[in-house]
Short mmCIF file of C-alpha atoms in Angstrom, two decimals:
data_model
loop_
_atom_site.label_atom_id
_atom_site.label_comp_id
_atom_site.label_asym_id
_atom_site.label_seq_id
_atom_site.Cartn_x
_atom_site.Cartn_y
_atom_site.Cartn_z
CA LYS A 1 95.38 38.70 42.93
CA LYS A 2 97.43 41.85 42.19
CA ILE A 3 96.86 41.39 38.57
CA ILE A 4 92.99 40.74 39.00
CA GLY A 5 92.73 43.71 41.40
CA VAL A 6 94.36 46.12 38.82
CA ASN A 7 92.03 45.00 35.86
CA VAL A 8 89.09 45.22 37.99
CA LEU A 9 90.05 48.60 39.18
CA PHE A 10 90.51 49.87 35.60
CA THR A 11 87.30 48.44 34.63
CA CYS A 12 85.56 50.23 37.42
CA LEU A 13 87.28 53.54 36.43
CA LEU A 14 85.96 53.00 32.78
CA CYS A 15 82.51 52.44 34.02
CA ALA A 16 82.69 55.59 36.08
CA TYR A 17 84.03 57.58 33.01
CA ILE A 18 80.95 56.30 30.95
CA ILE A 19 78.58 57.44 33.69
CA PHE A 20 80.37 60.75 33.95
CA GLY A 21 80.19 61.40 30.10
CA ALA A 22 76.44 60.45 30.35
CA TYR A 23 75.56 63.16 32.85
CA VAL A 24 77.76 65.93 31.09
CA PHE A 25 75.96 65.15 27.85
CA ILE A 26 72.68 65.36 29.48
CA TYR A 27 73.58 68.65 31.21
CA LEU A 28 74.84 70.19 27.81
CA GLU A 29 72.09 68.87 25.49
CA SER A 30 68.91 68.63 27.61
CA SER A 31 68.02 72.37 27.75
CA TYR A 32 68.69 72.80 23.87
CA GLU A 33 66.64 69.50 23.18
CA GLN A 34 63.68 71.14 25.02
CA ILE A 35 63.88 74.42 23.04
CA PHE A 36 64.39 72.65 19.60
CA ARG A 37 61.52 70.15 20.22
CA GLU A 38 59.06 73.02 20.98
CA GLN A 39 60.22 74.92 17.89
CA LEU A 40 59.88 71.70 15.84
CA ILE A 41 56.32 71.08 17.06
CA SER A 42 55.28 74.68 16.28
CA THR A 43 56.75 74.40 12.80
CA LYS A 44 54.81 71.15 12.15
CA ILE A 45 51.48 72.65 13.56
CA ASN A 46 51.81 75.74 11.28
CA CYS A 47 52.78 73.36 8.27
CA VAL A 48 49.31 71.61 8.80
CA ASN A 49 47.21 74.55 9.45
CA LEU A 50 48.48 76.21 6.16
CA LEU A 51 47.64 72.92 4.49
CA LEU A 52 44.09 72.97 5.97
CA GLU A 53 43.48 76.66 4.95
CA LYS A 54 44.73 76.12 1.30
CA TYR A 55 42.26 73.32 0.71
CA ARG A 56 39.47 74.91 2.66
CA THR A 57 38.38 71.71 4.56
CA ASN A 58 35.55 71.52 6.69
CA ASN A 59 35.75 71.53 10.47
CA ALA A 60 35.43 67.69 10.83
CA ASP A 61 38.44 67.23 8.38
CA LYS A 62 40.43 69.77 10.46
CA ASN A 63 39.64 68.07 13.64
CA LEU A 64 40.77 64.69 12.19
CA ALA A 65 43.82 66.17 10.79
CA HIS A 66 44.81 67.82 14.24
CA SER A 67 44.27 64.45 15.77
CA ILE A 68 46.35 62.55 13.48
CA VAL A 69 49.19 65.18 14.01
CA ASN A 70 49.11 65.05 17.64
CA GLU A 71 49.08 61.31 17.67
CA CYS A 72 51.64 60.41 15.11
CA VAL A 73 53.99 63.42 15.31
CA ILE A 74 53.74 65.66 18.49
CA ASP A 75 53.48 62.77 20.89
CA LYS A 76 56.75 61.29 19.27
CA LEU A 77 58.66 64.70 19.51
CA LYS A 78 57.69 65.02 23.15
CA SER A 79 59.76 62.13 24.22
CA GLN A 80 63.34 62.88 25.41
CA LYS A 81 66.26 61.47 23.31
CA TRP A 82 69.04 62.58 25.94
CA THR A 83 68.01 60.20 28.74
CA PHE A 84 70.68 58.52 31.03
CA LEU A 85 70.44 55.19 29.08
CA THR A 86 70.90 56.86 25.64
CA THR A 87 73.73 59.18 26.83
CA ALA A 88 75.56 56.24 28.55
CA LEU A 89 75.31 54.23 25.33
CA TYR A 90 76.51 57.18 23.30
CA SER A 91 79.47 57.69 25.52
CA PHE A 92 80.24 53.93 25.33
CA GLY A 93 80.14 54.45 21.52
CA ILE A 94 82.60 57.28 21.66
CA ILE A 95 85.47 55.59 23.77
CA THR A 96 85.01 52.15 21.95
CA THR A 97 84.90 54.00 18.48
CA LEU A 98 81.86 51.91 17.62
CA GLY A 99 79.55 54.79 17.30
CA TYR A 100 75.95 55.06 18.53
CA GLY A 101 74.02 56.64 15.62
CA LYS A 102 70.74 57.22 17.24
CA ILE A 103 71.72 60.39 18.87
CA GLU A 104 74.37 63.08 18.25
CA PRO A 105 75.15 66.51 19.96
CA LEU A 106 73.65 69.63 18.56
CA THR A 107 75.23 72.28 20.72
CA THR A 108 78.72 73.68 20.23
CA SER A 109 79.57 72.68 23.73
CA GLY A 110 78.27 69.16 23.32
CA LYS A 111 80.41 68.63 20.23
CA VAL A 112 83.55 70.00 21.85
CA PHE A 113 83.03 68.01 24.91
CA ALA A 114 82.59 64.84 22.71
CA VAL A 115 85.96 65.57 21.05
CA ILE A 116 87.89 65.88 24.47
CA TYR A 117 85.87 62.99 25.98
CA GLY A 118 87.02 60.55 23.03
CA PHE A 119 90.53 61.95 23.10
CA ILE A 120 90.94 60.86 26.67
CA GLY A 121 88.82 57.87 26.68
CA ILE A 122 89.76 56.12 23.60
CA PRO A 123 93.39 55.17 24.41
CA VAL A 124 92.59 54.08 27.86
CA THR A 125 89.72 51.85 26.54
CA VAL A 126 92.01 50.47 23.77
CA ILE A 127 94.65 49.57 26.38
CA LEU A 128 92.10 47.90 28.58
CA PHE A 129 90.52 45.79 25.77
CA THR A 130 93.97 44.82 24.45
CA ASN A 131 94.85 43.56 27.90
CA PHE A 132 91.63 41.70 28.02
CA GLY A 133 92.35 40.23 24.59
CA ARG A 134 95.68 39.23 25.98
CA TRP A 135 94.11 37.17 28.61
CA ILE A 136 91.73 35.47 26.11
CA GLN A 137 94.66 34.68 23.82
CA THR A 138 96.64 33.06 26.70
CA PHE A 139 93.52 30.95 27.58
CA LEU A 140 93.01 29.91 23.96
CA GLN A 141 96.81 29.06 23.50
CA TYR A 142 96.48 26.93 26.76
CA VAL A 143 93.52 25.05 25.39
CA GLU A 144 95.24 24.51 22.02
CA MET A 145 98.23 23.14 23.64
CA LYS A 146 96.11 20.69 25.70
CA ILE A 147 94.14 19.55 22.70
CA HIS A 148 97.42 19.06 20.51
CA LYS A 149 99.35 17.65 23.46
CA LYS A 150 102.17 20.01 23.17
CA ASN A 151 104.94 20.54 25.76
CA GLU A 152 104.86 24.29 25.39
CA ILE A 153 102.49 27.14 24.48
CA SER A 154 102.93 28.44 21.09
CA SER A 155 101.48 31.50 19.39
CA LEU A 156 97.72 31.36 18.36
CA SER A 157 97.51 30.37 14.84
CA ALA A 158 95.27 32.31 12.18
CA THR A 159 93.17 29.27 11.52
CA THR A 160 92.23 28.94 15.25
CA LEU A 161 91.29 32.66 15.22
CA ILE A 162 89.12 32.53 12.09
CA LEU A 163 87.29 29.49 13.77
CA ILE A 164 86.83 31.57 16.84
CA VAL A 165 85.49 34.62 14.93
CA VAL A 166 82.93 32.45 13.10
CA ILE A 167 81.78 30.92 16.09
CA TYR A 168 81.44 34.43 17.76
CA LEU A 169 79.30 35.58 14.75
CA ILE A 170 76.90 32.59 14.85
CA ILE A 171 76.31 32.98 18.52
CA GLY A 172 75.83 36.50 18.33
CA GLY A 173 73.30 36.05 15.56
CA ALA A 174 71.24 33.60 17.53
CA ILE A 175 71.46 35.73 20.71
CA PHE A 176 70.61 39.21 19.20
CA SER A 177 67.84 37.93 16.99
CA TYR A 178 66.08 36.68 20.17
CA LEU A 179 66.81 39.61 22.35
CA CYS A 180 65.89 42.32 19.88
CA GLY A 181 63.22 40.53 18.06
CA ASN A 182 63.18 43.00 15.15
CA PHE A 183 65.34 40.89 12.77
CA ASP A 184 66.14 37.44 11.87
CA PHE A 185 69.23 35.08 12.29
CA LEU A 186 71.10 36.16 9.19
CA SER A 187 70.29 39.89 9.87
CA GLY A 188 71.65 39.25 13.38
CA ILE A 189 75.03 38.06 11.97
CA TYR A 190 75.17 41.12 9.69
CA TRP A 191 74.62 43.45 12.67
CA VAL A 192 76.99 41.64 14.99
CA PHE A 193 79.70 41.71 12.04
CA LEU A 194 79.26 45.42 11.80
CA CYS A 195 79.66 45.61 15.57
CA PHE A 196 82.71 43.45 15.52
CA THR A 197 84.59 45.56 12.83
CA ALA A 198 83.74 48.78 14.83
CA ILE A 199 81.25 50.22 12.41
CA GLU A 200 78.08 50.48 14.26
CA TYR A 201 76.29 48.97 17.24
CA GLY A 202 73.08 50.69 17.80
CA GLN A 203 71.03 47.96 16.17
CA LEU A 204 72.34 45.50 18.84
CA ILE A 205 70.59 47.21 21.82
CA PRO A 206 67.59 45.30 22.76
CA LYS A 207 64.16 47.01 23.63
CA ASN A 208 64.08 45.31 26.88
CA HIS A 209 66.66 46.85 28.88
CA PHE A 210 67.04 43.90 31.27
CA TYR A 211 69.09 42.29 28.41
CA LEU A 212 71.38 45.33 28.07
CA PRO A 213 74.17 43.98 30.34
CA ILE A 214 74.33 40.68 28.20
CA ALA A 215 74.44 42.88 24.83
CA LEU A 216 77.30 45.09 26.17
CA GLY A 217 79.32 42.16 27.61
CA TYR A 218 79.00 40.34 24.27
CA ILE A 219 80.21 43.56 22.50
CA CYS A 220 83.17 43.80 24.89
CA ILE A 221 84.25 40.25 24.10
CA GLY A 222 84.11 40.95 20.44
CA LEU A 223 86.32 44.08 20.84
CA ALA A 224 88.74 41.98 22.71
CA ILE A 225 88.98 39.41 20.10
CA SER A 226 89.32 42.08 17.42
CA THR A 227 92.57 43.08 19.30
CA ILE A 228 93.72 39.56 18.99
CA ALA A 229 93.32 39.57 15.39
CA LEU A 230 95.34 42.87 15.16
CA ASP A 231 98.06 41.29 17.22
CA ILE A 232 98.22 38.14 14.90
CA GLY A 233 97.95 40.31 11.83
CA SER A 234 100.80 42.53 12.89
CA ALA A 235 103.06 39.46 12.89
CA TYR A 236 102.28 38.91 9.22
CA VAL A 237 102.91 42.61 8.47
CA ARG A 238 106.35 42.07 9.97
CA LYS A 239 107.03 39.32 7.64
CA LEU A 240 105.76 41.07 4.64
CA HIS A 241 107.67 44.18 5.47
CA PHE A 242 111.01 42.38 5.92
CA ILE A 243 110.82 40.13 2.88
CA GLY A 244 114.17 40.52 0.96
CA GLN A 245 115.73 42.78 3.82
CA LYS A 246 118.79 41.88 5.66
CA LEU A 247 118.64 41.89 9.49
CA ARG A 248 120.33 44.83 10.69
CA ASP A 249 121.06 46.39 14.19
CA ILE A 250 119.96 43.29 16.14
CA ALA A 251 122.03 44.47 19.02
CA ASN A 252 119.54 47.35 19.77
CA VAL A 253 116.34 45.25 19.39
CA LYS A 254 114.07 45.24 22.56
CA ILE A 255 113.18 42.01 23.97
CA TRP A 256 110.15 42.37 26.26
CA PHE A 257 110.00 40.43 29.67
CA GLY A 258 106.58 41.15 31.00
CA SER A 259 106.45 44.88 31.46
CA LYS A 260 110.27 45.34 31.33
CA HIS A 261 112.53 44.97 28.38
CA LEU A 262 116.12 44.71 27.62
CA LYS A 263 118.14 45.18 24.39
CA VAL A 264 119.71 42.15 22.76
CA ARG A 265 123.18 43.51 23.38
CA GLU A 266 122.27 44.05 27.14
CA LEU A 267 121.12 40.34 27.41
CA VAL A 268 123.97 38.92 25.70
CA ASN A 269 126.45 40.99 27.94
CA ALA A 270 124.47 39.84 31.03
CA VAL A 271 124.86 36.26 30.04
CA GLY A 272 128.61 36.72 29.26
CA GLN A 273 128.96 38.31 32.87
CA ASN A 274 127.17 35.47 34.45
CA ILE A 275 129.65 32.92 33.08
CA GLY A 276 132.86 35.23 33.59
CA ILE A 277 133.27 36.74 30.31
CA GLU A 278 133.87 40.49 29.97
CA PRO A 279 131.44 42.66 27.98
CA SER A 280 134.34 43.78 25.86
CA LEU A 281 134.83 40.28 24.52
CA MET A 282 131.11 39.84 24.10
CA HIS A 283 130.92 43.02 22.05
CA ASN A 284 133.01 41.31 19.38
CA ILE A 285 130.28 38.94 18.46
CA ASP A 286 128.49 39.84 15.15
CA LEU A 287 125.07 39.56 16.50
CA ASP A 288 123.44 40.20 13.10
CA SER A 289 125.23 37.15 11.42
CA LEU A 290 124.60 35.08 14.56
CA ILE A 291 120.83 35.75 14.58
CA SER A 292 120.66 35.06 10.83
CA VAL A 293 122.47 31.59 11.22
CA ALA A 294 120.32 30.81 14.27
CA ILE A 295 117.10 31.34 12.28
CA LYS A 296 118.55 29.27 9.59
CA VAL A 297 119.15 26.38 12.08
CA LYS A 298 115.55 26.79 13.60
CA GLU A 299 114.21 26.62 9.99
CA GLY A 300 116.18 23.48 9.36
CA LYS A 301 118.46 24.98 6.66
CA LEU A 302 121.55 24.25 8.69
CA SER A 303 122.37 21.63 11.14
CA LYS A 304 123.93 23.84 13.88
CA VAL A 305 125.46 27.29 14.31
CA PRO A 306 129.01 27.22 13.22
CA GLN A 307 131.78 28.03 15.77
CA SER A 308 133.07 31.51 15.08
CA GLN A 309 134.46 32.26 18.48
CA CYS A 310 136.74 30.53 20.81
CA ILE A 311 137.06 30.80 24.62
CA CYS A 312 140.53 29.24 25.99
CA ASP A 313 141.38 28.10 29.43
CA GLY A 314 144.60 30.00 30.21
CA ILE A 315 146.63 32.51 28.28
CA TRP A 316 147.24 31.38 24.61
CA PRO A 317 149.10 33.18 21.86
CA PRO A 318 146.74 33.73 18.98
CA GLU A 319 148.86 31.78 16.77
CA LEU A 320 147.82 28.51 18.67
CA VAL A 321 144.04 28.87 18.44
CA PRO A 322 143.55 27.41 14.96
CA LEU A 323 145.44 24.26 16.13
CA PHE A 324 143.13 23.98 19.04
CA ILE A 325 140.00 24.23 16.79
CA LYS A 326 141.54 21.85 14.35
CA ASP A 327 142.37 19.02 17.08
CA GLY A 328 138.88 19.46 18.48
CA ALA A 329 140.01 20.10 22.13
CA PHE A 330 142.20 22.29 24.21
CA PRO A 331 145.54 21.80 25.94
CA ILE A 332 145.54 20.56 29.47
CA PHE A 333 147.94 21.70 32.11
CA VAL A 334 150.70 19.43 33.37
CA ASP A 335 149.47 19.76 36.78
CA SER A 336 145.77 19.18 36.00
CA GLU A 337 143.98 16.45 37.77
CA LYS A 338 141.59 15.67 34.89
CA GLU A 339 142.50 13.35 32.21
CA SER A 340 141.67 13.82 28.60
CA PRO A 341 141.01 10.87 26.23
CA LYS A 342 142.19 12.92 23.24
CA LEU A 343 145.45 14.37 24.70
CA ARG A 344 148.33 13.34 26.66
CA MET A 345 150.81 15.39 28.61
CA ARG A 346 154.50 15.59 27.50
CA TYR A 347 157.02 16.81 29.94
CA SER A 348 159.34 18.23 27.53
CA VAL A 349 159.49 21.63 25.91
CA GLU A 350 161.74 22.13 22.77
CA GLY A 351 163.97 25.06 22.08
CA LEU A 352 164.20 26.29 25.84
CA PRO A 353 167.62 26.76 27.60
CA THR A 354 168.09 23.29 29.71
CA SER A 355 170.16 24.97 32.30
CA LEU A 356 167.05 26.87 33.45
CA GLY A 357 165.04 23.48 34.13
CA LEU A 358 161.30 23.05 33.67
CA ASN A 359 160.29 23.32 37.51
CA PHE A 360 159.50 27.06 36.93
CA VAL A 361 157.40 26.12 33.89
CA PHE A 362 155.33 23.57 35.88
CA ARG A 363 154.71 25.98 38.76
CA ASN A 364 153.21 28.47 36.57
CA ARG A 365 150.98 26.02 34.72
CA ALA A 366 152.74 26.15 31.37
CA ALA A 367 150.49 24.18 28.93
CA LEU A 368 152.17 21.34 26.91
CA TYR A 369 150.01 19.16 24.72
CA GLU A 370 150.22 16.75 21.77
CA GLY A 371 147.38 16.90 19.17
CA LYS A 372 145.94 14.26 16.73
CA ASP A 373 149.02 14.94 14.33
CA LYS A 374 151.48 14.13 17.33
CA GLN A 375 153.36 17.35 16.89
CA ARG A 376 154.64 18.81 19.91
CA THR A 377 154.18 22.79 20.53
CA ASP A 378 157.44 24.72 20.42
CA PHE A 379 156.89 27.61 22.56
CA SER A 380 160.27 29.01 21.59
CA LYS A 381 159.08 29.64 18.23
CA VAL A 382 155.90 31.44 18.94
CA ILE A 383 157.21 33.35 22.13
CA PRO A 384 160.40 35.45 21.56
CA ILE A 385 162.39 35.26 24.93
CA CYS A 386 165.55 37.03 25.52
CA PRO A 387 168.09 35.11 27.78
CA HIS A 388 168.67 37.75 30.21
CA ASN A 389 165.08 38.26 31.31
CA PHE A 390 163.75 35.07 30.55
CA HIS A 391 162.11 34.57 33.92
CA GLN A 392 160.28 37.92 33.66
CA ASN A 393 158.93 37.20 30.21
CA LEU A 394 157.92 33.74 31.20
CA GLU A 395 156.07 34.87 34.32
CA ALA A 396 154.16 37.55 32.30
CA VAL A 397 153.18 34.99 29.69
CA PHE A 398 152.18 32.20 31.76
CA SER A 399 150.55 33.68 35.05
CA ASP A 400 148.77 31.41 37.37
CA ARG A 401 145.16 32.57 36.34
CA ILE A 402 142.34 31.69 33.74
CA SER A 403 141.78 34.39 31.20
CA PRO A 404 139.17 34.10 28.25
CA PHE A 405 140.49 34.62 24.68
CA SER A 406 138.28 35.55 21.83
CA TYR A 407 139.39 34.19 18.36
CA HIS A 408 137.39 35.13 15.12
CA ILE A 409 137.54 32.59 12.28
CA SER A 410 136.92 34.35 9.13
CA GLU A 411 134.76 32.60 6.28
#
């Protein structure tokens, strides 16, 4: 309801803006139009009188000439151009960039106001019609998903868009050839195409003003469809622009979620924090390479994303991490309640002084494991321990906590 209310409010404001522009143009142009029309009538009458005097026609011919001038010239000049309807259509033509070629301001103040009016109104109109186009695009995507029986909504294809535009032009040609009555079906398609491509729309205004809302509604739908075409076209422009270029600075790319956005790095850090990984460790991930590999997986060029990071349960020396990856599993603790089908615990540690015993090691969750090669880990070879402070060093190395450890495998 809130979304509908906001869109209705913007539409009402746009209509009010068009009405405001219409009255301002009438105020600025109507007085000058009256003076200009009187001067033009006087000029044409003087021109006719000069012709009659030059050829020395009789009174009957003069009366006939004046009658023709009054009927065909003067009466047409007396009709006002800057009426509310024509100025509203002219205002609509400015903010939609369609143009209404039947009238144009002649005064300096009218021309300046037209520039300011368009400078303010065009961006707002573009935003409104783009939003309307997004609604149409979402509806068409939903229809396409139902027709093809897909589980998720995909982007609108170029083929579907071309089909929609063709249908739009055919319907418009049929409608306006009937409403306007001064051109045939093919000419109607021509004028509709000019309107759709934002060239000119004056010929699509029906003489019967009762049909005017139908014409303007049809034009607005066409403008919304044109924004969809620009949106789809921009995707092809991106593909063309990045052909042969390496992906760079992926971490700072913005991802939009509705009206909000996050950078890729911010999203990755949030995911890491959600599962208990510090941002400093997530920062070590090469997002440029990761995204490139993920795209290849999606395109079917790779079966899966190769593992380049390792997060270990417990505190492990870096020298042991390659063994974990080679064995395909991590060590288990001697007091762990979970059983592993690949590993079995061994209650012995080689190289440690036997006089110290193993109870201290077990209480601090020292990890012992035997991999596929059945070689026991010798902690005395990877952890230098001095006899006089053995307890402090062992306590520092094997504290009773879980800590993630990131290890990068170079290719």
